[in-house]
């Protein structure tokens, strides 16, 4: 038996948590031979803690052979203790009359505290995935609040956007979703993101040439991928949960187990390439191997792409400026 991996999940009793934990415990994230210990954080409210206890009872009732242990807590330092992987899902949702800026500030407090706790007690190699919105800026805040941890190990989830774009492209081109490679979604997990299939291939042939429809790209594809989260809320009355959990699993699985040379999109702190200022958590194409990601370098940025990449960057810069006073 392998040594169990400690996986911390915040917001564990929420709807993404409910779609996520059972799949982690069944081995879909880290492999069917990898035991896990789940360290689950919820708010210190009776309702949230009761819901968490219920989820843990259900996890127990699945008798997952790979579930080597479980902790439920309202204390971030307990949840993050020696964590190898931290999925930061819990966040303050937008309430009635709340502006984006208010949401940003409320969440800034949460992700500052969680960054500090990770810095104090998590494994020095902890891999962090931020799902809670605004995901890129929350990841940036946590990273800045955890100066003793590797900045490169703080990532934000753009995989749902990547997967959404894959399916839209497969439908448009009439190809199998699994045959599409070399897609990237640049920037912020928000409607300003830029899904870019200029480099994408299907069985080695250019997908862009096959679709050959600049109008569809600019006026249907890009806005549809960007606003897909809102479309799900409109249809379901609740935000994406199963697809978000699925994307979190894809993100961490590929990061830990490798993408076998395939491109995947991760929100990672910029190294200054592609004109993105260093440190900004920005969606880029990466390949992954041996628990590390490597940016796909040297992609051509044409005029249309530059404008799209700068627009989503400007939004991230604005978010960063909005929380700068909290980060010292
Ligand atoms: N990056 C992405 O692609 C996506 C991000 N999201 C975001 O994921 C987040 C979670 O979504 P849902 O599970 O649907 O929400 P939810 O409201 O069902 O669950 C969130 C849970 O987090 C808990 N929570 C809140 N603050 C916490 C804190 N400081 N510490 C620990 N737990 C805390 C709440 O008690 C709640 O149980 C939201 O911010 C949502 O906008 C959702 C879909 C996709
Ligand atoms: O739009 C939302 O609030 C949830 C989300 O991030 C998504 O589904 O992409």
CSV table of C-alpha atoms and ligand atoms in Angstrom, one decimal:
chain,number,residue,atom,x,y,z
A,1,UNK,CA,0.0,0.0,0.0
A,2,UNK,CA,1.2,3.5,-0.8
A,3,UNK,CA,1.4,6.2,2.0
A,4,UNK,CA,-1.9,8.1,2.1
A,5,UNK,CA,-2.0,11.5,0.5
A,6,UNK,CA,-3.6,14.2,2.7
A,7,UNK,CA,-6.2,16.2,0.7
A,8,UNK,CA,-7.7,19.2,2.3
A,9,UNK,CA,-11.0,20.5,0.9
A,10,UNK,CA,-12.7,23.7,2.0
A,11,UNK,CA,-16.4,24.4,1.6
A,12,UNK,CA,-16.7,20.6,1.9
A,13,UNK,CA,-20.4,20.6,2.6
A,14,UNK,CA,-21.3,22.8,-0.3
A,15,UNK,CA,-22.6,21.6,-3.7
A,16,UNK,CA,-19.2,21.3,-5.4
A,17,UNK,CA,-17.9,19.5,-2.3
A,18,UNK,CA,-20.8,17.0,-2.6
A,19,UNK,CA,-19.9,16.3,-6.2
A,20,UNK,CA,-16.2,16.1,-5.4
A,21,UNK,CA,-15.4,14.2,-2.3
A,22,UNK,CA,-16.8,10.9,-3.3
A,23,UNK,CA,-14.8,10.9,-6.5
A,24,UNK,CA,-11.6,11.8,-4.6
A,25,UNK,CA,-12.3,9.0,-2.1
A,26,UNK,CA,-12.9,6.5,-4.9
A,27,UNK,CA,-9.5,7.2,-6.5
A,28,UNK,CA,-10.5,9.2,-9.5
A,29,UNK,CA,-8.2,12.1,-8.7
A,30,UNK,CA,-5.0,10.5,-7.5
A,31,UNK,CA,-5.3,7.0,-8.9
A,32,UNK,CA,-7.0,3.7,-8.0
A,33,UNK,CA,-3.9,2.6,-5.9
A,34,UNK,CA,-3.5,5.8,-3.9
A,35,UNK,CA,-5.1,6.0,-0.4
A,36,UNK,CA,-6.3,9.4,0.7
A,37,UNK,CA,-7.0,11.2,4.0
A,38,UNK,CA,-9.7,13.8,3.6
A,39,UNK,CA,-9.3,16.9,5.8
A,40,UNK,CA,-12.5,18.9,5.5
A,41,UNK,CA,-13.1,22.5,6.4
A,42,UNK,CA,-16.5,24.2,6.8
A,43,UNK,CA,-17.6,27.4,8.4
A,44,UNK,CA,-18.0,27.5,12.3
A,45,UNK,CA,-21.8,27.6,12.0
A,46,UNK,CA,-24.0,24.8,13.4
A,47,UNK,CA,-25.8,24.4,10.0
A,48,UNK,CA,-22.5,24.1,8.0
A,49,UNK,CA,-20.9,21.7,10.6
A,50,UNK,CA,-24.0,19.5,10.7
A,51,UNK,CA,-24.1,19.3,6.9
A,52,UNK,CA,-20.4,18.4,7.0
A,53,UNK,CA,-21.1,15.6,9.5
A,54,UNK,CA,-23.8,14.3,7.2
A,55,UNK,CA,-21.4,14.3,4.2
A,56,UNK,CA,-18.8,12.4,6.3
A,57,UNK,CA,-21.4,9.9,7.4
A,58,UNK,CA,-22.1,9.3,3.7
A,59,UNK,CA,-18.5,8.9,2.9
A,60,UNK,CA,-18.2,6.4,5.6
A,61,UNK,CA,-21.2,4.5,4.2
A,62,UNK,CA,-19.5,4.1,0.9
A,63,UNK,CA,-16.8,2.0,2.5
A,64,UNK,CA,-14.2,3.3,0.0
A,65,UNK,CA,-11.1,1.0,0.3
A,66,UNK,CA,-8.9,4.0,-0.5
A,67,UNK,CA,-10.3,6.3,2.2
A,68,UNK,CA,-7.7,6.0,4.9
A,69,UNK,CA,-9.0,8.6,7.2
A,70,UNK,CA,-11.2,11.7,7.5
A,71,UNK,CA,-11.2,14.9,9.6
A,72,UNK,CA,-14.0,17.4,9.7
A,73,UNK,CA,-13.2,20.8,11.3
A,74,UNK,CA,-13.9,24.5,11.4
A,75,UNK,CA,-10.3,25.3,12.0
A,76,UNK,CA,-8.1,26.0,8.9
A,77,UNK,CA,-5.0,24.9,10.7
A,78,UNK,CA,-6.5,21.5,11.4
A,79,UNK,CA,-7.7,21.1,7.9
A,80,UNK,CA,-4.4,22.1,6.3
A,81,UNK,CA,-2.1,20.2,8.7
A,82,UNK,CA,0.5,18.5,6.5
A,83,UNK,CA,-1.8,18.7,3.5
A,84,UNK,CA,-0.3,17.6,0.3
A,85,UNK,CA,-3.1,18.9,-1.8
A,86,UNK,CA,-5.5,21.7,-0.9
A,87,UNK,CA,-8.7,22.4,-2.8
A,88,UNK,CA,-10.0,25.8,-1.8
A,89,UNK,CA,-13.6,25.6,-2.8
A,90,UNK,CA,-15.4,27.4,0.0
A,91,UNK,CA,-16.0,31.1,-0.7
A,92,UNK,CA,-18.5,33.8,0.1
A,93,UNK,CA,-21.1,33.7,-2.7
A,94,UNK,CA,-22.5,36.9,-4.1
A,95,UNK,CA,-25.5,38.0,-2.1
A,96,UNK,CA,-28.4,40.3,-3.1
A,97,UNK,CA,-27.2,43.9,-3.7
A,98,UNK,CA,-23.5,42.9,-3.4
A,99,UNK,CA,-21.2,44.4,-5.9
A,100,UNK,CA,-18.3,42.4,-7.4
A,101,UNK,CA,-16.0,44.6,-5.3
A,102,UNK,CA,-17.7,43.6,-2.1
A,103,UNK,CA,-17.4,40.0,-3.0
A,104,UNK,CA,-13.7,40.5,-3.7
A,105,UNK,CA,-13.1,42.1,-0.3
A,106,UNK,CA,-15.1,39.5,1.6
A,107,UNK,CA,-13.2,36.7,-0.1
A,108,UNK,CA,-9.9,38.5,0.2
A,109,UNK,CA,-10.3,38.1,4.0
A,110,UNK,CA,-11.0,34.3,3.7
A,111,UNK,CA,-8.1,33.6,1.3
A,112,UNK,CA,-5.7,35.7,3.3
A,113,UNK,CA,-6.5,33.7,6.4
A,114,UNK,CA,-6.3,30.4,4.5
A,115,UNK,CA,-3.0,31.4,2.9
A,116,UNK,CA,-1.6,32.2,6.4
A,117,UNK,CA,-2.8,28.8,7.7
A,118,UNK,CA,-1.3,26.9,4.7
A,119,UNK,CA,1.9,28.7,5.2
A,120,UNK,CA,2.0,27.6,8.8
A,121,UNK,CA,1.0,24.0,8.7
A,122,UNK,CA,0.7,22.5,5.2
A,123,UNK,CA,3.3,20.3,3.6
A,124,UNK,CA,6.1,22.4,2.1
A,125,UNK,CA,5.2,21.0,-1.3
A,126,UNK,CA,1.4,21.5,-1.0
A,127,UNK,CA,-0.3,21.8,-4.3
A,128,UNK,CA,-3.1,24.4,-4.0
A,129,UNK,CA,-6.1,24.7,-6.4
A,130,UNK,CA,-8.4,27.6,-5.9
A,131,UNK,CA,-11.9,27.0,-7.2
A,132,UNK,CA,-13.9,29.6,-5.1
A,133,UNK,CA,-14.6,32.8,-7.0
A,134,UNK,CA,-13.0,35.1,-8.0
A,135,UNK,CA,-10.7,32.2,-8.4
A,136,UNK,CA,-7.6,33.8,-9.9
A,137,UNK,CA,-7.5,36.7,-7.5
A,138,UNK,CA,-8.3,34.4,-4.5
A,139,UNK,CA,-5.3,32.2,-5.5
A,140,UNK,CA,-3.2,35.4,-5.8
A,141,UNK,CA,-4.2,36.4,-2.3
A,142,UNK,CA,-3.5,33.0,-0.8
A,143,UNK,CA,-0.1,32.8,-2.6
A,144,UNK,CA,0.9,36.3,-1.3
A,145,UNK,CA,-0.2,35.3,2.2
A,146,UNK,CA,2.0,32.1,2.2
A,147,UNK,CA,5.5,33.4,1.6
A,148,UNK,CA,7.2,30.3,2.8
A,149,UNK,CA,5.5,28.0,0.2
A,150,UNK,CA,6.3,27.7,-3.4
A,151,UNK,CA,4.5,30.5,-5.3
A,152,UNK,CA,4.3,28.2,-8.4
A,153,UNK,CA,2.2,25.7,-6.3
A,154,UNK,CA,-0.7,28.2,-6.1
A,155,UNK,CA,-3.1,27.6,-9.0
A,156,UNK,CA,-6.6,28.7,-10.0
A,157,UNK,CA,-9.2,26.6,-11.8
A,158,UNK,CA,-9.7,27.4,-15.5
A,159,UNK,CA,-10.1,23.7,-16.4
A,160,UNK,CA,-13.9,24.0,-16.4
A,161,UNK,CA,-13.5,26.7,-19.1
A,162,UNK,CA,-11.1,24.5,-21.0
A,163,UNK,CA,-13.5,21.6,-20.9
A,164,UNK,CA,-16.5,23.8,-21.8
A,165,UNK,CA,-14.5,25.1,-24.8
A,166,UNK,CA,-13.5,21.5,-25.9
A,167,UNK,CA,-17.1,20.4,-26.0
A,168,UNK,CA,-18.3,23.5,-28.0
A,169,UNK,CA,-15.5,22.9,-30.5
A,170,UNK,CA,-16.2,19.2,-30.8
A,171,UNK,CA,-19.9,20.0,-31.5
A,172,UNK,CA,-19.1,22.7,-34.0
A,173,UNK,CA,-16.5,20.7,-35.9
A,174,UNK,CA,-18.3,17.3,-35.6
A,175,UNK,CA,-15.3,15.6,-34.0
A,176,UNK,CA,-14.8,13.6,-30.9
A,177,UNK,CA,-14.0,15.7,-27.9
A,178,UNK,CA,-11.2,13.4,-26.9
A,179,UNK,CA,-9.5,13.9,-30.3
A,180,UNK,CA,-8.9,17.7,-29.7
A,181,UNK,CA,-5.5,18.8,-28.5
A,182,UNK,CA,-3.6,22.0,-28.0
A,183,UNK,CA,-6.4,24.2,-26.7
A,184,UNK,CA,-5.8,27.1,-24.3
A,185,UNK,CA,-8.0,29.4,-22.3
A,186,UNK,CA,-6.1,32.6,-21.5
A,187,UNK,CA,-6.6,34.8,-18.4
A,188,UNK,CA,-9.2,35.2,-15.8
A,189,UNK,CA,-12.0,32.7,-14.8
A,190,UNK,CA,-14.6,35.3,-15.7
A,191,UNK,CA,-16.5,36.3,-18.9
A,192,UNK,CA,-13.3,38.1,-20.1
A,193,UNK,CA,-11.4,34.8,-20.5
A,194,UNK,CA,-10.1,34.1,-24.0
A,195,UNK,CA,-10.6,30.5,-25.2
A,196,UNK,CA,-8.1,30.2,-28.1
A,197,UNK,CA,-8.2,27.3,-30.6
A,198,UNK,CA,-5.7,28.7,-33.1
A,199,UNK,CA,-3.2,26.0,-32.3
A,200,UNK,CA,-5.8,23.2,-31.7
A,201,UNK,CA,-5.5,20.0,-33.7
A,202,UNK,CA,-7.8,17.0,-34.4
A,203,UNK,CA,-5.7,13.9,-35.1
A,204,UNK,CA,-2.9,16.2,-36.1
A,205,UNK,CA,-4.9,18.5,-38.4
A,206,UNK,CA,-5.7,22.1,-37.7
A,207,UNK,CA,-9.0,22.5,-36.0
A,208,UNK,CA,-9.0,26.2,-36.9
A,209,UNK,CA,-8.7,25.5,-40.6
A,210,UNK,CA,-11.4,22.9,-40.3
A,211,UNK,CA,-13.9,25.3,-38.6
A,212,UNK,CA,-12.7,28.3,-40.6
A,213,UNK,CA,-15.3,30.7,-39.2
A,214,UNK,CA,-13.9,33.9,-37.7
A,215,UNK,CA,-17.3,35.3,-37.1
A,216,UNK,CA,-18.4,32.2,-35.1
A,217,UNK,CA,-15.2,32.4,-33.1
A,218,UNK,CA,-15.6,36.1,-32.1
A,219,UNK,CA,-19.4,36.3,-31.8
A,220,UNK,CA,-20.5,32.8,-30.7
A,221,UNK,CA,-17.7,30.6,-29.3
A,222,UNK,CA,-15.8,33.1,-27.2
A,223,UNK,CA,-18.9,34.7,-25.5
A,224,UNK,CA,-20.6,31.3,-25.1
A,225,UNK,CA,-17.7,29.8,-23.2
A,226,UNK,CA,-17.3,33.0,-21.2
A,227,UNK,CA,-20.9,33.1,-20.2
A,228,UNK,CA,-21.5,29.4,-19.7
A,229,UNK,CA,-21.4,29.7,-15.9
A,230,UNK,CA,-24.3,32.2,-16.1
A,231,UNK,CA,-26.2,30.0,-18.5
A,232,UNK,CA,-26.0,27.1,-16.1
A,233,UNK,CA,-27.2,29.3,-13.2
A,234,UNK,CA,-30.1,30.5,-15.4
A,235,UNK,CA,-31.1,26.9,-16.4
A,236,UNK,CA,-30.5,25.1,-13.1
A,237,UNK,CA,-31.2,27.8,-10.6
A,238,UNK,CA,-27.8,26.9,-9.1
A,239,UNK,CA,-24.3,27.3,-10.3
A,240,UNK,CA,-22.3,24.5,-11.9
A,241,UNK,CA,-21.3,21.9,-9.4
A,242,UNK,CA,-20.7,18.5,-10.9
A,243,UNK,CA,-18.9,19.9,-13.9
A,244,UNK,CA,-16.8,22.2,-11.6
A,245,UNK,CA,-16.0,19.2,-9.4
A,246,UNK,CA,-15.1,17.2,-12.5
A,247,UNK,CA,-12.8,20.0,-13.6
A,248,UNK,CA,-11.1,20.1,-10.2
A,249,UNK,CA,-10.4,16.4,-10.5
A,250,UNK,CA,-9.0,16.8,-14.0
A,251,UNK,CA,-6.8,19.7,-12.9
A,252,UNK,CA,-5.3,17.9,-9.9
A,253,UNK,CA,-5.1,14.5,-11.6
A,254,UNK,CA,-3.1,15.9,-14.5
A,255,UNK,CA,-0.9,18.0,-12.2
A,256,UNK,CA,0.0,15.0,-10.0
A,257,UNK,CA,-0.1,12.1,-12.5
A,258,UNK,CA,0.9,14.0,-15.7
A,259,UNK,CA,-0.9,15.0,-18.9
A,260,UNK,CA,1.1,12.7,-21.2
A,261,UNK,CA,2.3,15.6,-23.3
A,262,UNK,CA,-1.2,17.0,-23.8
A,263,UNK,CA,-1.9,20.7,-23.2
A,264,UNK,CA,-4.2,21.6,-20.3
A,265,UNK,CA,-5.1,25.0,-19.0
A,266,UNK,CA,-4.1,26.1,-15.5
A,267,UNK,CA,-4.3,29.5,-13.8
A,268,UNK,CA,-0.7,29.9,-12.6
A,269,UNK,CA,1.5,32.8,-11.4
A,270,UNK,CA,2.9,34.4,-14.5
A,271,UNK,CA,6.6,34.2,-15.2
A,272,UNK,CA,6.4,37.4,-17.3
A,273,UNK,CA,6.0,35.6,-20.6
A,274,UNK,CA,3.3,36.6,-23.1
A,275,UNK,CA,3.3,40.1,-21.8
A,276,UNK,CA,1.6,39.1,-18.5
A,277,UNK,CA,3.2,40.8,-15.5
A,278,UNK,CA,5.0,38.4,-13.2
A,279,UNK,CA,2.9,37.0,-10.4
A,280,UNK,CA,-0.5,37.6,-11.9
A,281,UNK,CA,-2.5,34.3,-11.8
A,282,UNK,CA,-3.4,33.9,-15.4
A,283,UNK,CA,-4.7,31.0,-17.4
A,284,UNK,CA,-2.1,29.5,-19.8
A,285,UNK,CA,-1.4,26.3,-21.6
A,286,UNK,CA,0.8,23.9,-19.7
A,287,UNK,CA,1.9,20.3,-19.9
A,288,UNK,CA,2.5,18.3,-16.7
A,289,UNK,CA,4.9,15.6,-15.7
A,290,UNK,CA,6.3,14.3,-12.4
A,291,UNK,CA,4.1,16.6,-10.4
A,292,UNK,CA,5.3,19.7,-12.1
A,293,UNK,CA,3.7,21.9,-14.8
A,294,UNK,CA,5.6,23.5,-17.7
A,295,UNK,CA,4.2,26.4,-19.6
A,296,UNK,CA,3.9,26.0,-23.3
A,297,UNK,CA,6.3,28.7,-24.5
A,298,UNK,CA,6.6,30.7,-27.7
A,299,UNK,CA,3.0,30.7,-29.0
A,300,UNK,CA,2.3,33.4,-31.5
A,301,UNK,CA,0.1,36.2,-30.2
A,302,UNK,CA,-1.7,37.9,-33.1
A,303,UNK,CA,-3.5,41.3,-32.9
A,304,UNK,CA,-6.9,39.8,-32.1
A,305,UNK,CA,-5.4,37.6,-29.4
A,306,UNK,CA,-3.3,40.4,-27.9
A,307,UNK,CA,-6.4,42.5,-27.5
A,308,UNK,CA,-8.3,39.6,-25.9
A,309,UNK,CA,-5.4,38.7,-23.6
A,310,UNK,CA,-5.0,42.3,-22.5
A,311,UNK,CA,-8.7,42.7,-21.8
A,312,UNK,CA,-8.7,39.8,-19.3
A,313,UNK,CA,-5.4,40.9,-17.9
A,314,UNK,CA,-6.8,44.4,-17.3
A,315,UNK,CA,-9.6,42.9,-15.2
A,316,UNK,CA,-7.1,40.9,-13.2
A,317,UNK,CA,-5.0,43.9,-12.6
A,318,UNK,CA,-8.1,45.8,-11.4
A,319,UNK,CA,-9.0,43.0,-9.0
A,320,UNK,CA,-5.4,42.9,-7.8
A,321,UNK,CA,-5.5,46.7,-7.2
A,322,UNK,CA,-8.8,46.3,-5.3
A,323,UNK,CA,-7.2,44.0,-2.7
A,324,UNK,CA,-3.6,45.4,-2.6
A,325,UNK,CA,-4.2,47.3,0.6
A,326,UNK,CA,-4.9,44.0,2.4
A,327,UNK,CA,-1.7,42.3,1.3
A,328,UNK,CA,0.8,44.6,3.0
B,1,LIG,N1,-13.4,28.2,-10.8
B,1,LIG,C1,-14.5,27.7,-11.3
B,1,LIG,O1,-14.5,27.2,-12.5
B,1,LIG,C2,-15.8,27.6,-10.6
B,1,LIG,C3,-15.9,28.2,-9.3
B,1,LIG,N2,-17.1,28.1,-8.6
B,1,LIG,C4,-17.1,28.7,-7.3
B,1,LIG,O2,-16.9,27.7,-6.3
B,1,LIG,C5,-17.3,28.2,-5.1
B,1,LIG,C6,-18.1,27.1,-4.4
B,1,LIG,O3,-19.3,26.8,-5.1
B,1,LIG,P1,-20.5,25.9,-4.5
B,1,LIG,O4,-19.9,24.6,-3.9
B,1,LIG,O5,-21.5,25.8,-5.6
B,1,LIG,O6,-21.0,26.8,-3.4
B,1,LIG,P2,-21.8,26.4,-2.1
B,1,LIG,O7,-22.3,27.7,-1.5
B,1,LIG,O8,-22.8,25.3,-2.3
B,1,LIG,O9,-20.7,25.8,-1.1
B,1,LIG,C7,-19.7,26.6,-0.5
B,1,LIG,C8,-19.4,26.1,0.8
B,1,LIG,O10,-18.3,26.8,1.3
B,1,LIG,C9,-18.5,27.0,2.7
B,1,LIG,N3,-17.6,28.1,3.1
B,1,LIG,C10,-17.8,29.4,2.8
B,1,LIG,N4,-16.8,30.1,3.3
B,1,LIG,C11,-16.0,29.3,3.9
B,1,LIG,C12,-14.7,29.4,4.6
B,1,LIG,N5,-14.2,30.6,4.8
B,1,LIG,N6,-14.1,28.3,5.0
B,1,LIG,C13,-14.7,27.1,4.8
B,1,LIG,N7,-15.8,26.9,4.2
B,1,LIG,C14,-16.5,28.0,3.7
B,1,LIG,C15,-20.0,27.3,2.8
B,1,LIG,O11,-20.5,27.0,4.1
B,1,LIG,C16,-20.6,26.3,1.8
B,1,LIG,O12,-20.9,25.1,2.4
B,1,LIG,C17,-18.1,29.5,-5.4
B,1,LIG,O13,-17.3,30.6,-5.1
B,1,LIG,C18,-18.4,29.4,-6.9
B,1,LIG,O14,-18.5,30.6,-7.4
B,1,LIG,C19,-18.1,27.4,-9.1
B,1,LIG,C20,-18.1,26.8,-10.3
B,1,LIG,C21,-16.9,26.9,-11.2
B,2,LIG,O1,-20.5,31.5,-12.8
B,2,LIG,C1,-20.5,31.1,-11.6
B,2,LIG,O2,-20.9,31.7,-10.6
B,2,LIG,C2,-19.9,29.7,-11.3
B,2,LIG,C3,-18.7,29.6,-12.1
B,2,LIG,O3,-17.7,30.1,-11.8
B,2,LIG,C4,-18.8,28.8,-13.4
B,2,LIG,O4,-19.8,28.1,-13.6
B,2,LIG,O5,-18.0,29.0,-14.2
